[in-house]
Amino acid sequence: MGVKIQALEYYFPENKVSNEMLRERFPDYDFTKFESKVGIMSRYWVDSNETALDLAEQACLKLFENIDRTQVEYIVYCTQSPEYILPTTACLLQERLGLSRTVGAFDFNLGCSGYVYGLSLAKGLIESGQVNNVLLVTAETYSKYLNEEDRSNRAIFGDAATATFLIKSNREGLKQFAFGSDGSGAEKLIIKNGGTKNSCILNPETKVYGSDNQYTDNNLYMNGPEIFNFTAENIPDFTKKVLEINKMELQNPDYFIFHQANSFMLEFLRKRIKIEKEKFYINMADGGNTVSNTIPIALKRLANDLGNIAAPLSVVVVGFGVGLSWAGGIIEIDNSLI
């Protein structure tokens, strides 16, 4: 028995923010250099009254155009933008979608590695015989965490949601996964206030990092150079480990899809690992860094770009970032993703 992806959809909020629009707000920021280096042309942000749950609902409704919602047996919901501290947002999604009360549902808090972790969790639930299918949802609204004057991060991050339906199959569409974590790097990408350790503070002190980042402890803080160093030090060898546990050589997979953080970092990793350019998929110009959503969005776009897929294609997926955490595995895609 195996597990495969039967369907995948993604959803962006309606509010599209181009680099031209950001240039009007930040006239001194060099967006020409940003576009050539980072590779992002536009991103989508929710309105003030719109949440990640709203995006998740819309992504699932798109999925249900081709999948019978009454078949869903379990919701696995990845978000760092929960509706509330409690209850779990997955339960709210179950009610919104009108799913059976026999459906299992839980959230897990992971960012850029979250989709790969979610695939592994779904694989475990199905292969252990607990359920026949899993609805894996990712949803993020990092725009709500960005300081109004943080030019760098406002240019990078976008909001989105995805819905993936995984089913029991005779084919091993999800192969072996590997994982990593390093909590000592937690403060390299963090929102310090808002949890049980530190509540949000009215009029907190504004801090400056670099020339383009302003934030408070109520906002998202990212030490970009340190995140890059962490990725450069860990992901090349980790990718080789993912190949080894799946008994594959570097030339065997059809494609590689890494977390779409920025094109400069991705090109660095591709060259360091020595992956062929034609096999290394990058598609983030429209949407930007949507955290846990980037890999499923890229998977859907890859399938659409390819058109008819004559036979299942093997794709190495690797996520990395906030936590610090990372995860990787090999999956197969086919025409069901189109």
CSV table of C-alpha atoms in Angstrom, one decimal:
chain,number,residue,atom,x,y,z
A,1,MET,CA,0.0,0.0,0.0
A,2,GLY,CA,1.1,3.5,-0.8
A,3,VAL,CA,-0.1,7.1,-0.8
A,4,LYS,CA,-0.5,9.6,-3.6
A,5,ILE,CA,-1.6,13.1,-4.2
A,6,GLN,CA,-5.0,13.0,-6.0
A,7,ALA,CA,-5.6,16.7,-6.3
A,8,LEU,CA,-4.0,20.1,-5.4
A,9,GLU,CA,-5.2,23.7,-5.5
A,10,TYR,CA,-4.0,27.0,-4.3
A,11,TYR,CA,-5.6,30.4,-3.6
A,12,PHE,CA,-4.3,34.0,-3.4
A,13,PRO,CA,-6.3,36.8,-1.9
A,14,GLU,CA,-7.6,39.4,-4.4
A,15,ASN,CA,-5.3,42.2,-3.2
A,16,LYS,CA,-2.3,42.0,-5.6
A,17,VAL,CA,0.6,44.3,-4.7
A,18,SER,CA,3.1,44.9,-7.4
A,19,ASN,CA,6.7,46.2,-7.0
A,20,GLU,CA,5.5,49.4,-8.7
A,21,MET,CA,3.0,49.9,-5.9
A,22,LEU,CA,5.6,49.3,-3.3
A,23,ARG,CA,7.9,51.7,-5.1
A,24,GLU,CA,5.4,54.5,-4.6
A,25,ARG,CA,5.4,53.8,-0.9
A,26,PHE,CA,9.2,53.4,-0.7
A,27,PRO,CA,10.7,55.6,-3.4
A,28,ASP,CA,14.3,55.2,-2.1
A,29,TYR,CA,14.2,51.4,-2.3
A,30,ASP,CA,16.0,49.9,-5.4
A,31,PHE,CA,13.3,47.5,-6.7
A,32,THR,CA,15.2,47.0,-9.9
A,33,LYS,CA,18.0,45.4,-8.0
A,34,PHE,CA,15.5,43.5,-5.8
A,35,GLU,CA,13.7,42.0,-8.8
A,36,SER,CA,16.9,40.8,-10.4
A,37,LYS,CA,18.3,39.3,-7.2
A,38,VAL,CA,15.2,38.1,-5.3
A,39,GLY,CA,13.0,37.3,-8.3
A,40,ILE,CA,9.7,38.6,-6.9
A,41,MET,CA,7.5,40.9,-9.0
A,42,SER,CA,4.3,40.8,-7.1
A,43,ARG,CA,2.7,39.4,-4.0
A,44,TYR,CA,-0.9,39.1,-2.6
A,45,TRP,CA,-2.0,40.4,0.8
A,46,VAL,CA,-5.2,39.9,2.7
A,47,ASP,CA,-7.4,42.8,3.6
A,48,SER,CA,-7.7,43.8,7.3
A,49,ASN,CA,-10.8,41.8,7.8
A,50,GLU,CA,-9.6,38.7,6.0
A,51,THR,CA,-7.7,35.8,7.6
A,52,ALA,CA,-5.7,32.7,6.8
A,53,LEU,CA,-8.8,30.6,7.5
A,54,ASP,CA,-10.7,32.6,4.8
A,55,LEU,CA,-7.9,31.7,2.3
A,56,ALA,CA,-7.9,28.1,3.4
A,57,GLU,CA,-11.6,27.8,2.9
A,58,GLN,CA,-11.3,29.2,-0.6
A,59,ALA,CA,-8.5,26.8,-1.5
A,60,CYS,CA,-10.5,23.9,-0.3
A,61,LEU,CA,-13.6,25.0,-2.2
A,62,LYS,CA,-11.5,25.0,-5.4
A,63,LEU,CA,-10.3,21.5,-4.6
A,64,PHE,CA,-13.9,20.4,-4.0
A,65,GLU,CA,-14.8,21.3,-7.6
A,66,ASN,CA,-13.0,18.0,-8.5
A,67,ILE,CA,-13.0,16.1,-5.1
A,68,ASP,CA,-16.1,14.9,-3.3
A,69,ARG,CA,-15.9,16.7,0.1
A,70,THR,CA,-18.0,13.9,1.8
A,71,GLN,CA,-15.0,11.6,1.3
A,72,VAL,CA,-12.7,13.7,3.5
A,73,GLU,CA,-11.7,11.7,6.7
A,74,TYR,CA,-9.0,13.9,8.2
A,75,ILE,CA,-7.8,17.5,8.1
A,76,VAL,CA,-4.1,18.3,8.7
A,77,TYR,CA,-3.8,22.1,8.9
A,78,CYS,CA,-0.4,23.8,8.7
A,79,THR,CA,-0.3,27.5,9.8
A,80,GLN,CA,1.6,30.1,11.8
A,81,SER,CA,-1.4,32.4,11.3
A,82,PRO,CA,-4.1,30.7,13.5
A,83,GLU,CA,-7.5,32.2,13.8
A,84,TYR,CA,-7.2,32.1,17.6
A,85,ILE,CA,-4.7,30.9,20.2
A,86,LEU,CA,-7.5,28.3,20.8
A,87,PRO,CA,-9.5,26.5,19.5
A,88,THR,CA,-7.5,24.8,16.7
A,89,THR,CA,-8.3,26.4,13.4
A,90,ALA,CA,-8.7,23.0,11.7
A,91,CYS,CA,-11.9,22.4,13.7
A,92,LEU,CA,-13.2,25.8,12.5
A,93,LEU,CA,-12.3,24.8,8.9
A,94,GLN,CA,-14.2,21.5,9.3
A,95,GLU,CA,-17.3,23.5,10.3
A,96,ARG,CA,-16.9,26.1,7.5
A,97,LEU,CA,-16.6,23.3,4.9
A,98,GLY,CA,-19.6,21.4,6.2
A,99,LEU,CA,-17.6,18.2,6.7
A,100,SER,CA,-18.7,15.3,8.7
A,101,ARG,CA,-18.2,15.4,12.5
A,102,THR,CA,-16.3,12.1,12.2
A,103,VAL,CA,-13.5,14.0,10.5
A,104,GLY,CA,-10.2,14.2,12.5
A,105,ALA,CA,-8.7,17.7,12.6
A,106,PHE,CA,-5.6,19.3,14.0
A,107,ASP,CA,-3.2,22.2,13.4
A,108,PHE,CA,0.6,22.1,13.4
A,109,ASN,CA,2.7,25.2,13.7
A,110,LEU,CA,5.5,25.1,11.1
A,111,GLY,CA,6.5,27.6,8.4
A,112,CYS,CA,8.7,27.0,5.3
A,113,SER,CA,9.2,23.3,6.0
A,114,GLY,CA,5.6,22.7,6.9
A,115,TYR,CA,4.2,21.3,3.7
A,116,VAL,CA,6.8,18.6,3.6
A,117,TYR,CA,6.1,17.7,7.2
A,118,GLY,CA,2.5,17.6,6.4
A,119,LEU,CA,3.0,15.2,3.5
A,120,SER,CA,4.8,12.9,5.9
A,121,LEU,CA,2.1,13.2,8.5
A,122,ALA,CA,-0.6,12.3,5.9
A,123,LYS,CA,1.5,9.4,4.7
A,124,GLY,CA,1.7,8.0,8.3
A,125,LEU,CA,-2.0,8.4,8.9
A,126,ILE,CA,-2.9,6.6,5.7
A,127,GLU,CA,-0.2,3.9,5.7
A,128,SER,CA,-0.9,3.0,9.3
A,129,GLY,CA,-4.5,2.2,8.3
A,130,GLN,CA,-6.1,4.9,10.4
A,131,VAL,CA,-7.8,6.7,7.5
A,132,ASN,CA,-8.1,6.3,3.7
A,133,ASN,CA,-7.4,9.9,2.9
A,134,VAL,CA,-6.2,13.2,4.3
A,135,LEU,CA,-6.9,16.9,3.4
A,136,LEU,CA,-3.6,18.7,3.9
A,137,VAL,CA,-4.1,22.5,4.1
A,138,THR,CA,-1.5,25.2,4.4
A,139,ALA,CA,-2.5,28.8,5.0
A,140,GLU,CA,-0.5,31.9,5.9
A,141,THR,CA,-1.0,35.6,6.3
A,142,TYR,CA,2.5,36.9,7.2
A,143,SER,CA,1.4,40.3,5.9
A,144,LYS,CA,-0.4,40.8,9.2
A,145,TYR,CA,2.9,40.4,11.0
A,146,LEU,CA,5.0,42.9,9.0
A,147,ASN,CA,5.8,46.4,10.2
A,148,GLU,CA,4.4,49.1,7.9
A,149,GLU,CA,8.0,50.5,7.5
A,150,ASP,CA,9.7,47.2,6.9
A,151,ARG,CA,10.6,47.7,3.3
A,152,SER,CA,12.6,44.4,2.9
A,153,ASN,CA,10.2,41.9,4.3
A,154,ARG,CA,7.1,43.6,2.8
A,155,ALA,CA,8.7,43.1,-0.6
A,156,ILE,CA,9.4,39.4,0.1
A,157,PHE,CA,6.4,37.9,1.9
A,158,GLY,CA,2.9,37.2,0.4
A,159,ASP,CA,-0.3,35.5,1.7
A,160,ALA,CA,-1.8,32.3,0.3
A,161,ALA,CA,-3.4,29.0,1.1
A,162,THR,CA,-3.3,25.5,-0.5
A,163,ALA,CA,-5.3,22.3,-0.3
A,164,THR,CA,-3.9,18.9,-1.1
A,165,PHE,CA,-6.0,15.7,-1.1
A,166,LEU,CA,-4.0,12.5,-0.5
A,167,ILE,CA,-5.4,9.0,-0.8
A,168,LYS,CA,-4.5,5.4,-0.3
A,169,SER,CA,-3.0,4.0,-3.5
A,170,ASN,CA,-1.4,0.9,-5.0
A,171,ARG,CA,1.4,3.2,-6.1
A,172,GLU,CA,4.0,4.7,-3.8
A,173,GLY,CA,3.5,8.3,-4.7
A,174,LEU,CA,5.1,9.5,-1.4
A,175,LYS,CA,8.4,8.0,-0.8
A,176,GLN,CA,10.8,8.4,2.2
A,177,PHE,CA,11.2,11.6,4.2
A,178,ALA,CA,13.9,13.1,6.3
A,179,PHE,CA,13.8,15.9,8.9
A,180,GLY,CA,15.9,18.4,10.9
A,181,SER,CA,15.5,21.0,13.5
A,182,ASP,CA,17.7,23.5,15.5
A,183,GLY,CA,15.9,25.5,18.1
A,184,SER,CA,19.1,27.4,18.9
A,185,GLY,CA,18.4,29.5,15.8
A,186,ALA,CA,14.9,30.4,16.8
A,187,GLU,CA,15.5,34.1,17.2
A,188,LYS,CA,16.8,34.4,13.6
A,189,LEU,CA,13.2,34.4,12.4
A,190,ILE,CA,10.7,35.2,15.1
A,191,ILE,CA,7.8,37.2,16.4
A,192,LYS,CA,8.6,37.7,20.0
A,193,ASN,CA,5.3,39.0,21.3
A,194,GLY,CA,1.8,37.5,21.2
A,195,GLY,CA,2.3,34.1,22.7
A,196,THR,CA,2.2,33.1,26.4
A,197,LYS,CA,5.8,34.3,27.1
A,198,ASN,CA,5.3,37.9,26.0
A,199,SER,CA,1.9,39.5,25.3
A,200,CYS,CA,1.5,42.1,22.5
A,201,ILE,CA,2.5,45.5,23.7
A,202,LEU,CA,0.7,48.8,22.9
A,203,ASN,CA,3.1,51.2,21.1
A,204,PRO,CA,6.2,48.9,21.4
A,205,GLU,CA,9.7,50.3,20.7
A,206,THR,CA,10.6,50.4,17.0
A,207,LYS,CA,13.9,48.7,16.2
A,208,VAL,CA,16.0,48.9,13.0
A,209,TYR,CA,17.9,46.0,11.4
A,210,GLY,CA,20.1,46.8,8.4
A,211,SER,CA,19.0,49.7,6.1
A,212,ASP,CA,15.7,48.3,5.0
A,213,ASN,CA,14.1,46.7,8.0
A,214,GLN,CA,12.1,48.3,10.7
A,215,TYR,CA,10.1,46.2,13.2
A,216,THR,CA,9.0,45.9,16.8
A,217,ASP,CA,8.7,42.8,18.9
A,218,ASN,CA,5.1,42.6,17.8
A,219,ASN,CA,6.2,42.2,14.2
A,220,LEU,CA,8.1,39.5,12.3
A,221,TYR,CA,11.9,39.8,12.5
A,222,MET,CA,14.1,38.0,10.1
A,223,ASN,CA,17.9,38.0,10.1
A,224,GLY,CA,18.3,37.4,6.3
A,225,PRO,CA,22.1,36.8,6.2
A,226,GLU,CA,21.9,34.3,9.1
A,227,ILE,CA,19.0,32.4,7.5
A,228,PHE,CA,21.0,32.3,4.3
A,229,ASN,CA,24.0,30.9,6.2
A,230,PHE,CA,21.9,28.3,7.9
A,231,THR,CA,20.5,27.2,4.6
A,232,ALA,CA,23.9,27.1,2.9
A,233,GLU,CA,25.4,25.1,5.7
A,234,ASN,CA,22.6,22.5,6.0
A,235,ILE,CA,20.5,22.0,2.9
A,236,PRO,CA,23.1,20.8,0.4
A,237,ASP,CA,24.2,17.8,2.5
A,238,PHE,CA,20.6,17.3,3.7
A,239,THR,CA,19.4,17.0,0.1
A,240,LYS,CA,22.0,14.3,-0.6
A,241,LYS,CA,20.7,12.5,2.5
A,242,VAL,CA,17.1,12.6,1.1
A,243,LEU,CA,18.4,11.0,-2.1
A,244,GLU,CA,20.4,8.4,-0.2
A,245,ILE,CA,17.5,7.2,1.9
A,246,ASN,CA,15.4,6.9,-1.3
A,247,LYS,CA,18.3,5.0,-3.0
A,248,MET,CA,18.5,7.6,-5.8
A,249,GLU,CA,21.5,9.4,-7.4
A,250,LEU,CA,21.4,13.1,-8.1
A,251,GLN,CA,20.6,12.6,-11.8
A,252,ASN,CA,17.6,10.2,-11.1
A,253,PRO,CA,14.8,12.6,-10.0
A,254,ASP,CA,12.9,14.4,-12.8
A,255,TYR,CA,12.6,17.7,-10.8
A,256,PHE,CA,13.7,19.4,-7.6
A,257,ILE,CA,11.4,21.9,-5.9
A,258,PHE,CA,12.8,23.7,-2.9
A,259,HIS,CA,11.0,26.2,-0.6
A,260,GLN,CA,10.7,29.3,-2.8
A,261,ALA,CA,12.4,31.7,-0.5
A,262,ASN,CA,14.2,33.9,-3.1
A,263,SER,CA,15.8,33.2,-6.4
A,264,PHE,CA,19.3,34.2,-5.3
A,265,MET,CA,19.3,31.6,-2.5
A,266,LEU,CA,17.8,28.9,-4.7
A,267,GLU,CA,20.4,29.5,-7.4
A,268,PHE,CA,23.1,29.3,-4.8
A,269,LEU,CA,21.8,25.9,-3.5
A,270,ARG,CA,21.3,24.6,-7.1
A,271,LYS,CA,25.0,25.3,-7.9
A,272,ARG,CA,26.3,24.0,-4.6
A,273,ILE,CA,24.4,20.7,-5.0
A,274,LYS,CA,25.1,20.6,-8.7
A,275,ILE,CA,21.6,20.1,-9.8
A,276,GLU,CA,20.9,20.6,-13.6
A,277,LYS,CA,19.2,23.9,-14.2
A,278,GLU,CA,16.4,22.3,-16.3
A,279,LYS,CA,15.4,20.1,-13.4
A,280,PHE,CA,15.4,22.9,-10.8
A,281,TYR,CA,12.0,24.5,-10.7
A,282,ILE,CA,11.7,28.2,-9.6
A,283,ASN,CA,8.4,30.0,-9.9
A,284,MET,CA,7.9,32.8,-7.4
A,285,ALA,CA,7.7,36.0,-9.5
A,286,ASP,CA,4.0,36.2,-8.9
A,287,GLY,CA,3.2,35.5,-5.3
A,288,GLY,CA,6.6,35.8,-3.5
A,289,ASN,CA,7.5,33.9,-0.4
A,290,THR,CA,4.2,32.4,0.9
A,291,VAL,CA,5.9,30.4,3.6
A,292,SER,CA,4.4,26.9,3.9
A,293,ASN,CA,2.5,27.4,0.6
A,294,THR,CA,5.5,27.8,-1.7
A,295,ILE,CA,6.2,24.2,-2.5
A,296,PRO,CA,2.5,23.1,-3.2
A,297,ILE,CA,2.0,26.3,-5.4
A,298,ALA,CA,5.2,25.4,-7.3
A,299,LEU,CA,4.1,21.8,-7.7
A,300,LYS,CA,0.8,22.9,-9.2
A,301,ARG,CA,2.5,25.4,-11.5
A,302,LEU,CA,5.0,22.8,-12.6
A,303,ALA,CA,2.2,20.3,-13.5
A,304,ASN,CA,0.4,23.1,-15.4
A,305,ASP,CA,3.6,24.1,-17.2
A,306,LEU,CA,4.3,20.5,-18.3
A,307,GLY,CA,0.7,19.9,-19.6
A,308,ASN,CA,0.1,16.2,-20.3
A,309,ILE,CA,2.3,14.1,-18.0
A,310,ALA,CA,2.7,10.8,-19.8
A,311,ALA,CA,4.1,8.9,-16.7
A,312,PRO,CA,4.5,9.8,-13.0
A,313,LEU,CA,7.4,12.2,-12.4
A,314,SER,CA,9.6,12.1,-9.4
A,315,VAL,CA,10.1,15.4,-7.6
A,316,VAL,CA,12.5,16.1,-4.7
A,317,VAL,CA,10.8,18.5,-2.3
A,318,VAL,CA,12.8,20.3,0.4
A,319,GLY,CA,11.5,22.9,2.8
A,320,PHE,CA,13.6,25.0,5.3
A,321,GLY,CA,13.3,28.0,7.5
A,322,VAL,CA,11.6,29.3,10.7
A,323,GLY,CA,12.2,27.0,13.7
A,324,LEU,CA,14.8,26.5,12.6
A,325,SER,CA,13.4,23.5,10.8
A,326,TRP,CA,13.9,21.6,7.6
A,327,ALA,CA,12.3,18.6,5.9
A,328,GLY,CA,12.7,16.8,2.5
A,329,GLY,CA,11.4,13.8,0.6
A,330,ILE,CA,10.6,12.5,-2.8
A,331,ILE,CA,7.1,12.4,-4.2
A,332,GLU,CA,5.5,11.6,-7.6
A,333,ILE,CA,3.2,13.9,-9.6
A,334,ASP,CA,0.9,13.1,-12.5
A,335,ASN,CA,-1.9,14.5,-14.5
A,336,SER,CA,-4.1,14.6,-11.4
A,337,LEU,CA,-2.4,17.9,-10.4
A,338,ILE,CA,-3.4,19.7,-13.6
